[in-house]
CSV table of C-alpha atoms in Angstrom, one decimal:
chain,number,residue,atom,x,y,z
R,160,MET,CA,5.8,-67.5,-10.6
R,161,ARG,CA,4.2,-69.0,-7.5
R,162,ARG,CA,4.5,-66.7,-4.6
R,163,VAL,CA,5.0,-67.8,-1.0
R,164,VAL,CA,3.3,-66.2,2.1
R,165,VAL,CA,3.3,-66.8,5.8
R,166,THR,CA,-0.1,-67.7,7.3
R,167,GLY,CA,0.7,-69.2,10.7
R,168,LEU,CA,3.2,-68.8,13.5
R,169,GLY,CA,4.3,-71.0,16.5
R,170,LEU,CA,6.9,-70.4,19.1
R,171,VAL,CA,8.4,-72.1,22.2
R,172,THR,CA,11.1,-69.9,23.7
R,173,PRO,CA,12.7,-69.0,27.0
R,174,LEU,CA,10.3,-66.0,27.2
R,175,GLY,CA,7.1,-67.9,26.5
R,176,GLY,CA,5.3,-71.0,25.4
R,177,ASP,CA,3.6,-69.2,22.6
R,178,VAL,CA,4.0,-66.4,20.1
R,179,GLU,CA,2.2,-63.6,21.9
R,180,THR,CA,3.7,-64.2,25.3
R,181,THR,CA,7.2,-64.3,23.9
R,182,TRP,CA,6.7,-61.2,21.8
R,183,ALA,CA,5.2,-59.2,24.7
R,184,ASN,CA,8.2,-60.2,26.8
R,185,ILE,CA,10.6,-59.3,24.0
R,186,LEU,CA,9.0,-55.8,23.7
R,187,ALA,CA,9.1,-55.5,27.5
R,188,SER,CA,12.9,-55.9,27.3
R,189,LYS,CA,12.9,-59.0,29.4
R,190,SER,CA,15.7,-61.5,29.5
R,191,GLY,CA,15.1,-65.3,29.5
R,192,ALA,CA,18.6,-66.0,31.0
R,193,GLY,CA,19.2,-67.5,34.4
R,194,PRO,CA,21.3,-70.1,36.2
R,195,ILE,CA,21.1,-73.6,34.7
R,196,THR,CA,18.4,-75.6,36.5
R,197,LYS,CA,18.2,-78.7,34.2
R,198,PHE,CA,21.2,-80.3,35.8
R,199,ASP,CA,23.9,-79.5,38.4
R,200,ALA,CA,26.2,-77.2,36.5
R,201,ALA,CA,28.5,-76.5,39.5
R,202,ASP,CA,31.6,-78.0,37.7
R,203,GLN,CA,30.9,-76.2,34.4
R,204,LYS,CA,32.8,-73.1,33.2
R,205,CYS,CA,29.4,-71.8,32.0
R,206,ARG,CA,26.6,-72.1,34.5
R,207,ILE,CA,23.9,-70.0,32.8
R,208,ALA,CA,21.5,-70.5,29.9
R,209,CYS,CA,18.2,-69.3,28.5
R,210,GLU,CA,16.0,-72.3,29.5
R,211,VAL,CA,12.4,-72.8,28.4
R,212,LYS,CA,10.5,-72.3,31.6
R,213,PRO,CA,8.3,-75.1,33.2
R,214,ALA,CA,4.5,-75.0,32.9
R,215,ASP,CA,3.9,-73.4,36.2
R,216,HIS,CA,6.1,-70.4,35.5
R,217,GLU,CA,4.6,-67.1,34.5
R,218,TYR,CA,5.7,-67.6,30.9
R,219,GLY,CA,6.3,-71.3,31.0
R,220,PHE,CA,5.7,-74.0,28.4
R,221,ASP,CA,3.1,-76.8,28.9
R,222,ALA,CA,4.2,-79.8,26.8
R,223,ASN,CA,0.9,-81.5,27.7
R,224,LYS,CA,-1.1,-79.1,25.6
R,225,ARG,CA,-0.2,-80.6,22.2
R,226,VAL,CA,2.2,-83.5,22.8
R,227,ASP,CA,1.0,-87.0,23.8
R,228,GLY,CA,2.6,-88.1,27.1
R,229,LYS,CA,3.9,-91.3,25.6
R,230,ILE,CA,5.7,-89.4,22.9
R,231,GLN,CA,7.1,-87.0,25.5
R,232,ARG,CA,8.7,-89.9,27.3
R,233,GLN,CA,10.2,-91.4,24.1
R,234,VAL,CA,11.8,-88.3,22.4
R,235,ASP,CA,14.2,-85.6,23.2
R,236,PRO,CA,12.9,-82.2,24.2
R,237,PHE,CA,13.8,-80.5,20.9
R,238,ILE,CA,11.2,-82.8,19.2
R,239,VAL,CA,8.6,-81.9,21.9
R,240,PHE,CA,9.2,-78.2,21.3
R,241,GLY,CA,9.0,-78.6,17.6
R,242,ILE,CA,5.7,-80.6,17.6
R,243,ASP,CA,4.2,-77.9,19.9
R,244,ALA,CA,5.4,-75.0,17.8
R,245,ALA,CA,4.1,-76.7,14.6
R,246,GLY,CA,0.7,-77.3,16.3
R,247,GLN,CA,0.5,-73.6,17.2
R,248,ALA,CA,1.3,-72.6,13.6
R,249,ILE,CA,-1.3,-75.0,12.2
R,250,GLU,CA,-4.0,-73.7,14.6
R,251,ASP,CA,-3.0,-70.1,13.9
R,252,ALA,CA,-3.3,-70.7,10.1
R,253,GLY,CA,-6.7,-72.3,10.5
R,254,LEU,CA,-5.5,-75.6,9.1
R,255,VAL,CA,-6.5,-78.0,11.9
R,256,ASP,CA,-9.1,-79.6,9.7
R,257,MET,CA,-7.5,-80.1,6.3
R,258,ASP,CA,-9.2,-82.3,3.8
R,259,GLU,CA,-7.3,-85.2,2.2
R,260,ALA,CA,-6.4,-83.3,-1.0
R,261,THR,CA,-4.9,-80.5,1.0
R,262,LYS,CA,-2.9,-82.9,3.2
R,263,LEU,CA,-1.4,-84.5,0.0
R,264,ARG,CA,-0.1,-81.0,-0.9
R,265,ALA,CA,1.2,-80.1,2.7
R,266,GLY,CA,4.6,-80.9,3.9
R,267,CYS,CA,7.2,-80.3,6.7
R,268,SER,CA,10.7,-78.8,6.7
R,269,ILE,CA,11.5,-78.5,10.4
R,270,GLY,CA,15.2,-79.1,11.3
R,271,SER,CA,17.6,-78.9,14.1
R,272,GLY,CA,21.3,-78.0,14.4
R,273,ILE,CA,22.3,-80.8,16.7
R,274,GLY,CA,19.3,-82.9,17.5
R,275,GLY,CA,18.8,-85.1,20.5
R,276,LEU,CA,22.1,-84.4,22.4
R,277,PRO,CA,20.6,-84.9,26.0
R,278,GLY,CA,19.3,-88.3,25.0
R,279,ILE,CA,22.5,-89.3,23.3
R,280,GLU,CA,24.3,-88.3,26.4
R,281,SER,CA,22.1,-90.2,28.9
R,282,GLU,CA,21.7,-93.4,26.8
R,283,SER,CA,25.4,-93.5,26.3
R,284,LEU,CA,25.7,-93.6,30.1
R,285,VAL,CA,23.1,-96.4,30.2
R,286,LEU,CA,25.1,-98.3,27.6
R,287,ALA,CA,28.4,-97.8,29.5
R,288,ASN,CA,27.0,-98.6,33.0
R,289,ARG,CA,24.3,-101.2,32.3
R,290,GLY,CA,25.0,-102.7,28.9
R,291,PRO,CA,23.3,-102.7,25.5
R,292,GLY,CA,20.2,-104.6,26.7
R,293,ARG,CA,19.1,-101.5,28.7
R,294,VAL,CA,19.3,-99.0,25.8
R,295,SER,CA,15.8,-97.7,25.0
R,296,PRO,CA,14.1,-99.1,21.8
R,297,HIS,CA,13.1,-95.5,21.1
R,298,PHE,CA,16.7,-94.2,21.3
R,299,VAL,CA,17.3,-93.7,17.6
R,300,HIS,CA,14.0,-92.2,16.4
R,301,GLY,CA,13.7,-90.2,19.6
R,302,ARG,CA,16.9,-88.3,18.8
R,303,LEU,CA,17.0,-88.0,15.0
R,304,ILE,CA,16.9,-84.5,13.6
R,305,ASN,CA,14.2,-85.2,11.0
R,306,LEU,CA,11.8,-86.6,13.6
R,307,ILE,CA,10.0,-83.3,14.2
R,308,SER,CA,9.0,-83.3,10.6
R,309,GLY,CA,8.2,-87.1,11.0
R,310,GLN,CA,6.1,-86.7,14.1
R,311,VAL,CA,4.3,-83.6,12.8
R,312,SER,CA,3.4,-85.3,9.5
R,313,ILE,CA,2.0,-88.3,11.4
R,314,LYS,CA,0.1,-86.2,13.9
R,315,TYR,CA,-1.5,-83.9,11.3
R,316,GLY,CA,-1.5,-86.3,8.2
R,317,LEU,CA,0.8,-84.1,6.1
R,318,LYS,CA,1.7,-86.2,3.1
R,319,GLY,CA,3.7,-83.7,1.0
R,320,PRO,CA,7.5,-83.2,1.2
R,321,ASN,CA,9.1,-84.4,4.4
R,322,HIS,CA,12.4,-82.6,4.9
R,323,ALA,CA,14.8,-81.6,7.6
R,324,VAL,CA,17.7,-79.2,7.3
R,325,VAL,CA,20.9,-79.6,9.4
R,326,THR,CA,23.1,-76.6,9.0
R,327,ALA,CA,24.1,-75.8,12.6
R,328,CYS,CA,22.9,-72.2,13.5
R,329,SER,CA,21.6,-71.5,10.0
R,330,THR,CA,19.1,-74.4,10.1
R,331,GLY,CA,16.0,-72.4,10.9
R,332,ALA,CA,16.6,-69.9,8.1
R,333,HIS,CA,17.6,-72.6,5.6
R,334,SER,CA,14.5,-74.6,6.5
R,335,ILE,CA,12.2,-71.7,5.7
R,336,GLY,CA,14.1,-70.8,2.5
R,337,ASP,CA,14.1,-74.4,1.3
R,338,ALA,CA,10.4,-74.9,2.1
R,339,ALA,CA,9.6,-71.7,0.2
R,340,ARG,CA,11.3,-73.1,-2.8
R,341,MET,CA,9.4,-76.3,-2.6
R,342,ILE,CA,6.2,-74.3,-2.7
R,343,ARG,CA,7.5,-72.1,-5.5
R,344,ASP,CA,8.5,-75.2,-7.4
R,345,ASP,CA,5.1,-76.7,-7.0
R,346,ASP,CA,6.1,-79.6,-4.8
R,347,ALA,CA,3.5,-78.4,-2.2
R,348,ASP,CA,1.0,-75.7,-1.4
R,349,ILE,CA,1.6,-75.6,2.3
R,350,MET,CA,4.8,-76.2,4.2
R,351,LEU,CA,5.4,-76.3,8.0
R,352,ALA,CA,8.9,-74.7,8.2
R,353,GLY,CA,11.3,-74.0,11.0
R,354,GLY,CA,13.8,-75.3,13.5
R,355,ALA,CA,14.2,-76.4,17.1
R,356,GLU,CA,16.9,-77.0,19.6
R,357,ALA,CA,17.4,-78.3,23.1
R,358,THR,CA,21.0,-79.0,24.0
R,359,ILE,CA,21.2,-77.5,27.6
R,360,CYS,CA,22.8,-80.7,29.0
R,361,PRO,CA,26.2,-81.3,30.5
R,362,ILE,CA,27.9,-82.4,27.3
R,363,GLY,CA,26.3,-79.6,25.3
R,364,ILE,CA,27.4,-76.8,27.6
R,365,ALA,CA,30.8,-78.4,28.1
R,366,GLY,CA,31.3,-78.8,24.4
R,367,PHE,CA,30.5,-75.2,23.4
R,368,ALA,CA,32.4,-73.9,26.4
R,369,GLN,CA,35.5,-75.8,25.3
R,370,ALA,CA,35.1,-74.4,21.8
R,371,ARG,CA,35.4,-71.0,23.5
R,372,ALA,CA,32.0,-70.1,22.1
R,373,LEU,CA,30.0,-69.7,25.3
R,374,ASN,CA,29.9,-66.8,27.7
R,375,CYS,CA,31.7,-68.0,30.9
R,376,SER,CA,32.3,-64.6,32.6
R,377,PHE,CA,28.8,-63.5,33.6
R,378,ASN,CA,27.8,-66.6,35.7
R,379,ASP,CA,26.8,-64.2,38.5
R,380,ARG,CA,24.8,-61.9,36.2
R,381,PRO,CA,23.0,-64.1,33.7
R,382,GLU,CA,20.6,-61.5,32.4
R,383,GLN,CA,23.5,-59.3,31.3
R,384,ALA,CA,25.5,-62.1,29.7
R,385,SER,CA,24.1,-61.9,26.2
R,386,ARG,CA,25.2,-58.5,25.0
R,387,PRO,CA,25.7,-58.3,21.2
R,388,TYR,CA,27.8,-55.4,19.9
R,389,ASP,CA,28.8,-54.4,23.5
R,390,LYS,CA,32.5,-53.9,24.3
R,391,ASP,CA,32.3,-56.5,27.1
R,392,ARG,CA,30.6,-59.3,25.2
R,393,ASP,CA,32.2,-62.6,25.8
R,394,GLY,CA,30.4,-65.4,24.0
R,395,PHE,CA,26.9,-66.5,23.4
R,396,VAL,CA,24.3,-67.7,26.0
R,397,MET,CA,22.7,-71.0,25.0
R,398,GLY,CA,19.0,-70.9,24.5
R,399,GLU,CA,16.4,-73.6,23.6
R,400,GLY,CA,13.0,-73.8,22.0
R,401,ALA,CA,11.4,-73.9,18.6
R,402,GLY,CA,9.9,-71.7,15.9
R,403,VAL,CA,7.6,-73.0,13.1
R,404,LEU,CA,5.9,-71.0,10.4
R,405,VAL,CA,3.1,-72.1,8.0
R,406,LEU,CA,4.3,-71.1,4.5
R,407,GLU,CA,1.6,-71.2,1.9
R,408,GLU,CA,1.2,-70.5,-1.8
R,409,TYR,CA,-0.3,-67.0,-2.2
R,410,GLU,CA,-3.3,-67.9,-4.3
R,411,HIS,CA,-4.0,-70.9,-2.1
R,412,ALA,CA,-4.0,-68.7,1.0
R,413,LYS,CA,-6.1,-66.0,-0.6
R,414,ALA,CA,-8.7,-68.6,-1.9
R,415,ARG,CA,-9.4,-69.9,1.6
R,416,GLY,CA,-9.4,-66.4,3.1
R,417,ALA,CA,-6.3,-67.0,5.3
R,418,LYS,CA,-4.7,-64.3,7.4
R,419,ILE,CA,-1.5,-63.3,5.6
R,420,TYR,CA,1.4,-62.1,7.8
R,421,ALA,CA,4.1,-61.5,5.2
R,422,GLU,CA,5.5,-62.7,1.9
R,423,VAL,CA,8.8,-64.6,1.6
R,424,VAL,CA,10.5,-62.7,-1.2
R,425,GLY,CA,14.3,-63.4,-0.9
R,426,TYR,CA,16.5,-66.3,0.1
R,427,GLY,CA,20.3,-66.3,-0.2
R,428,LEU,CA,22.8,-69.1,0.7
R,429,SER,CA,26.5,-69.2,0.7
R,430,GLY,CA,29.6,-70.9,2.1
R,431,ASP,CA,32.6,-69.3,3.7
R,432,ALA,CA,35.1,-72.0,2.8
R,433,TYR,CA,37.3,-70.5,5.5
R,434,HIS,CA,37.2,-72.2,9.0
R,435,VAL,CA,35.0,-74.6,11.0
R,436,THR,CA,34.0,-72.2,13.7
R,437,ALA,CA,35.5,-68.8,13.0
R,438,PRO,CA,33.8,-66.5,10.5
R,439,ASP,CA,35.8,-65.2,7.6
R,440,PRO,CA,37.1,-61.8,8.9
R,441,GLN,CA,36.1,-60.2,5.6
R,442,MET,CA,32.6,-61.8,6.1
R,443,ASP,CA,32.5,-62.3,2.4
R,444,GLY,CA,30.1,-65.3,2.8
R,445,ALA,CA,27.6,-63.2,4.7
R,446,PHE,CA,27.9,-60.4,2.2
R,447,ARG,CA,27.2,-62.9,-0.6
R,448,SER,CA,24.2,-64.5,1.1
R,449,MET,CA,22.6,-61.1,1.8
R,450,SER,CA,23.3,-59.9,-1.7
R,451,ALA,CA,21.8,-63.1,-3.2
R,452,ALA,CA,18.6,-62.6,-1.1
R,453,LEU,CA,18.3,-59.0,-2.1
R,454,LYS,CA,18.7,-60.0,-5.8
R,455,LYS,CA,16.0,-62.7,-5.5
R,456,ALA,CA,13.7,-60.2,-3.9
R,457,GLY,CA,14.4,-57.6,-6.6
R,458,MET,CA,15.1,-55.1,-3.8
R,459,THR,CA,17.9,-52.7,-2.9
R,460,PRO,CA,19.2,-52.1,0.6
R,461,ALA,CA,17.0,-49.0,0.9
R,462,ASP,CA,13.9,-51.2,0.8
R,463,ILE,CA,15.0,-53.0,4.0
R,464,ASP,CA,13.8,-51.3,7.3
R,465,TYR,CA,14.9,-53.9,9.8
R,466,ILE,CA,17.6,-56.5,10.1
R,467,ASN,CA,17.4,-59.2,12.7
R,468,ALA,CA,21.1,-59.9,13.0
R,469,HIS,CA,22.8,-63.2,13.6
R,470,GLY,CA,24.5,-61.2,16.4
R,471,THR,CA,25.4,-63.9,18.9
R,472,SER,CA,27.3,-61.8,21.4
R,473,THR,CA,30.7,-63.0,20.2
R,474,MET,CA,33.6,-61.3,18.4
R,475,ALA,CA,31.8,-62.2,15.1
R,476,ASP,CA,29.1,-59.5,15.8
R,477,THR,CA,31.3,-56.7,14.4
R,478,ILE,CA,32.3,-58.8,11.4
R,479,GLU,CA,28.7,-59.3,10.5
R,480,LEU,CA,28.1,-55.5,11.0
R,481,GLY,CA,31.0,-54.8,8.6
R,482,ALA,CA,29.4,-57.0,5.9
R,483,VAL,CA,26.0,-55.3,6.4
R,484,ARG,CA,27.7,-51.9,6.2
R,485,ARG,CA,29.6,-52.9,3.0
R,486,LEU,CA,26.3,-54.0,1.4
R,487,PHE,CA,24.1,-51.2,2.6
R,488,GLY,CA,26.3,-48.3,2.1
R,489,ASP,CA,24.3,-45.1,2.4
R,490,ALA,CA,21.1,-47.1,3.2
R,491,MET,CA,22.7,-47.8,6.6
R,492,ALA,CA,21.3,-44.5,7.8
R,493,ASN,CA,17.7,-45.7,7.6
R,494,VAL,CA,17.9,-49.3,8.7
R,495,SER,CA,17.5,-50.6,12.3
R,496,MET,CA,19.4,-53.7,13.2
R,497,SER,CA,19.1,-55.7,16.4
R,498,SER,CA,19.9,-59.0,18.0
R,499,THR,CA,17.1,-60.7,19.9
R,500,LYS,CA,19.6,-63.2,21.1
R,501,SER,CA,20.3,-60.6,23.7
R,502,ALA,CA,16.9,-61.6,25.2
R,503,ILE,CA,16.4,-65.4,24.5
R,504,GLY,CA,20.0,-66.5,23.9
R,505,HIS,CA,21.1,-68.5,20.9
R,506,LEU,CA,18.6,-71.1,19.9
R,507,LEU,CA,21.2,-72.6,17.5
R,508,GLY,CA,19.1,-74.6,14.9
R,509,GLY,CA,16.0,-72.9,16.1
R,510,ALA,CA,17.4,-69.3,15.9
R,511,GLY,CA,16.7,-68.5,12.3
R,512,ALA,CA,13.0,-69.6,12.5
R,513,VAL,CA,12.3,-67.9,15.8
R,514,GLU,CA,14.0,-64.7,14.6
R,515,SER,CA,12.0,-64.8,11.3
R,516,ILE,CA,8.9,-64.8,13.4
R,517,PHE,CA,10.1,-61.8,15.3
R,518,CYS,CA,10.8,-60.1,12.0
R,519,ILE,CA,7.2,-60.8,10.9
R,520,LEU,CA,5.8,-59.4,14.2
R,521,ALA,CA,7.9,-56.3,13.8
R,522,MET,CA,6.2,-55.7,10.5
R,523,ARG,CA,2.8,-56.5,11.9
R,524,ASP,CA,3.2,-54.2,14.9
R,525,GLN,CA,5.5,-51.6,13.2
R,526,ILE,CA,8.0,-51.8,16.0
R,527,VAL,CA,11.5,-53.2,16.1
R,528,PRO,CA,12.7,-55.4,19.1
R,529,PRO,CA,15.7,-54.2,21.1
R,530,THR,CA,19.3,-55.4,21.6
R,531,LEU,CA,19.5,-55.8,25.4
R,532,ASN,CA,22.7,-55.0,27.4
R,533,LEU,CA,24.2,-52.8,24.7
R,534,ASP,CA,25.7,-50.4,27.3
R,535,THR,CA,29.0,-49.5,25.6
R,536,PRO,CA,28.9,-50.1,21.9
R,537,ASP,CA,32.1,-51.7,20.6
R,538,GLU,CA,34.3,-49.8,18.1
R,539,GLY,CA,32.4,-49.4,14.8
R,540,CYS,CA,29.0,-50.1,16.4
R,541,ASP,CA,28.2,-46.5,17.3
R,542,GLU,CA,26.9,-45.0,14.1
R,543,VAL,CA,24.3,-47.7,13.4
R,544,ASP,CA,20.8,-48.0,14.9
R,545,LEU,CA,21.3,-51.2,17.0
R,546,VAL,CA,18.1,-50.5,19.0
R,547,PRO,CA,19.7,-50.6,22.4
R,548,HIS,CA,17.7,-51.6,25.5
R,549,THR,CA,14.2,-50.8,24.4
R,550,PRO,CA,12.0,-51.4,21.3
R,551,ARG,CA,11.3,-48.6,18.9
R,552,LYS,CA,8.2,-47.7,16.9
R,553,ARG,CA,9.1,-47.2,13.3
R,554,GLU,CA,8.0,-48.0,9.8
R,555,VAL,CA,8.8,-51.6,8.9
R,556,ARG,CA,8.0,-52.6,5.3
R,557,ALA,CA,10.6,-55.3,4.7
R,558,VAL,CA,13.0,-57.3,6.9
R,559,LEU,CA,16.2,-59.2,6.5
R,560,ASN,CA,17.2,-62.1,8.8
R,561,ASN,CA,20.7,-63.4,8.9
R,562,SER,CA,21.9,-66.8,10.2
R,563,PHE,CA,25.4,-68.1,10.1
R,564,GLY,CA,26.5,-71.6,11.2
R,565,PHE,CA,29.6,-73.6,12.1
R,566,GLY,CA,31.2,-75.0,9.0
R,567,GLY,CA,30.8,-71.6,7.4
R,568,THR,CA,27.2,-71.9,6.2
R,569,ASN,CA,25.2,-68.7,5.7
R,570,ALA,CA,21.5,-68.0,5.0
R,571,SER,CA,19.7,-64.8,4.6
R,572,LEU,CA,15.9,-64.4,4.3
R,573,ILE,CA,13.9,-61.3,3.2
R,574,MET,CA,10.3,-61.0,3.9
R,575,ARG,CA,7.9,-58.1,3.2
R,576,LYS,CA,4.6,-56.9,4.4
R,577,LEU,CA,1.8,-57.2,1.8
R,578,ASP,CA,-0.1,-54.0,1.0
W,23,MET,CA,-5.2,-110.8,42.1
W,24,SER,CA,-1.6,-111.1,42.8
W,25,ASP,CA,0.9,-108.4,43.6
W,26,THR,CA,2.7,-109.3,40.3
W,27,ALA,CA,-0.5,-108.6,38.3
W,28,ASP,CA,-0.9,-105.2,40.0
W,29,ARG,CA,2.6,-104.2,39.3
W,30,VAL,CA,2.4,-105.4,35.6
W,31,LYS,CA,-0.7,-103.4,35.1
W,32,LYS,CA,0.8,-100.3,36.6
W,33,ILE,CA,3.8,-100.5,34.2
W,34,VAL,CA,1.4,-101.0,31.3
W,35,VAL,CA,-0.6,-98.0,32.2
W,36,GLU,CA,2.5,-95.8,32.6
W,37,HIS,CA,4.2,-96.9,29.5
W,38,LEU,CA,1.3,-97.0,27.1
W,39,GLY,CA,-0.6,-94.1,28.5
W,40,VAL,CA,-3.9,-96.0,28.7
W,41,GLU,CA,-6.7,-95.9,31.2
W,42,ALA,CA,-6.2,-98.4,34.0
W,43,ASP,CA,-9.6,-100.0,33.5
W,44,LYS,CA,-8.7,-101.0,30.0
W,45,VAL,CA,-5.7,-103.1,31.2
W,46,THR,CA,-7.6,-106.3,31.8
W,47,GLU,CA,-5.8,-109.6,31.9
W,48,ASP,CA,-6.9,-110.7,28.5
W,49,ALA,CA,-6.2,-107.4,26.9
W,50,SER,CA,-3.8,-107.7,23.9
W,51,PHE,CA,-1.0,-105.1,24.0
W,52,ILE,CA,-1.3,-104.4,20.2
W,53,ASP,CA,-5.0,-105.1,19.5
W,54,ASP,CA,-6.6,-103.6,22.6
W,55,LEU,CA,-4.0,-101.2,24.1
W,56,GLY,CA,-2.6,-99.5,21.0
W,57,ALA,CA,1.0,-100.7,21.4
W,58,ASP,CA,3.4,-101.1,18.6
W,59,SER,CA,6.3,-103.5,18.4
W,60,LEU,CA,8.7,-101.0,20.0
W,61,ASP,CA,6.3,-100.4,22.8
W,62,ILE,CA,6.4,-104.1,23.6
W,63,VAL,CA,10.2,-104.1,23.6
W,64,GLU,CA,10.1,-101.2,26.1
W,65,LEU,CA,7.4,-102.9,28.2
W,66,VAL,CA,9.5,-106.1,28.4
W,67,MET,CA,12.5,-104.0,29.5
W,68,ALA,CA,10.4,-102.4,32.2
W,69,PHE,CA,9.2,-105.9,33.4
W,70,GLU,CA,12.8,-107.1,33.5
W,71,GLU,CA,13.7,-104.1,35.6
W,72,GLU,CA,10.8,-104.3,38.0
W,73,PHE,CA,10.9,-108.0,38.7
W,74,GLY,CA,14.6,-108.7,38.2
W,75,VAL,CA,13.9,-111.4,35.6
W,76,GLU,CA,15.5,-111.9,32.2
W,77,ILE,CA,13.0,-112.2,29.4
W,78,PRO,CA,14.9,-113.5,26.3
W,79,ASP,CA,13.7,-112.4,22.8
W,80,ASP,CA,12.1,-115.7,22.0
W,81,ALA,CA,10.0,-115.6,25.2
W,82,ALA,CA,9.2,-111.9,24.7
W,83,GLU,CA,7.8,-112.6,21.3
W,84,LYS,CA,5.2,-114.9,22.9
W,85,ILE,CA,4.0,-112.2,25.3
W,86,SER,CA,1.0,-110.6,23.6
W,87,THR,CA,-1.5,-110.1,26.4
W,88,VAL,CA,-1.3,-108.8,29.9
W,89,SER,CA,-1.9,-112.3,31.3
W,90,ASP,CA,1.0,-113.7,29.2
W,91,ALA,CA,3.3,-111.2,30.9
W,92,ILE,CA,2.0,-112.0,34.4
W,93,LYS,CA,2.3,-115.7,33.8
W,94,TYR,CA,5.8,-115.5,32.5
W,95,ILE,CA,7.0,-113.4,35.4
W,96,GLU,CA,5.3,-115.6,38.0
W,97,GLU,CA,7.0,-118.6,36.5
W,98,ASN,CA,10.4,-117.1,36.1
W,99,LYS,CA,11.0,-114.6,38.8
W,100,GLY,CA,13.7,-115.5,41.4
């Protein structure tokens, strides 16, 4: 069977415009949260978010590095983040100069949960206030979810599968899992896989706040608002950014002497068939997606050293933990589980990809990232290593990453370090 | 050259992201300045906005060079 490894990484997050800056800030227990600056949020219930910082910030993002100015004007920010993260991953993998035969076997699977919401919002206002003749000719393709994959394929000449997952907050994880299967099934040798999101705009914040999903009670203390597993947690903090990985067939990577970060060994998917936004209280869907991933990997829970939890800082945190406990049993004693959403917020469709990259870096550096703000663990959260406040050095051989999305869609990924 | 020409050239530079010295009057948007059909739609909208003129689709289709745009605007602006 064809094996799939990771050979390149790219990140745009509220804690950095690249992989190493973001990771250093994660390990320094920094928070990317702050008051919303992208628009006047004075009339919103939620007035905080984890925004990607401007280029002149200490850990800001410079869109001009990899994205043409003309494209920046035409497309929504999630596409800009995605193109840049994909570019970083291609550079990291040493694939900037692919020959034509390689390009024919290289594809993209970069999705988004929501897509171009800020542009849909602003152009709707143009339509209402100034009429259809003023709507931008770039409106449609500047907002479509599959246009990261589209733009990246055009920029780098990638002529293999061109795919984009849309499964809400599971998008990033499904994108990686689906892309790994495309390589395994011999549709491609190389896949750019990941997810991006940028929905910090009035309608995005209002919509999630009205759905009672966002934290609205820490507006005066933004850095403390994302607090997974803590007794005082009160909803997620919206993040934005992108994560993209280069997945590559193992022999292909080995033959060109590529740096190999990890192997993608397990991928599980399931549906809750329960409720549009609330998780099944039994978390049976999560249990089944994790079980399926373990089975595919040929592993037992004892083989997993670190879990990057979905852990959004909502009531669902303890439900996820319950499912993990049910699956892991005695192996719970050895596993560390944390939620990096405590630091960068919830990147929605980007989350699963960004968090998979954190999992890979945890294996590279043999250190697990912390759960910030876990001051008073909620009931049932005290006998588990949730890595409160600061990172911890430990052995990390294999990792599990969970992502769950609205609609009751679950994805679990397992990656391992190669010997 | 006229004020109209300067303003047209400025819009073209901004929208197409090209060097100002490439935007000569006989430059073709598509052949010389790398525009595609959607870029031209966007340019025409920007001209309408800047000069307060209406450029109907059949007129827009005939605008293929910088001087075509300047000429149309000079003849039709209020």
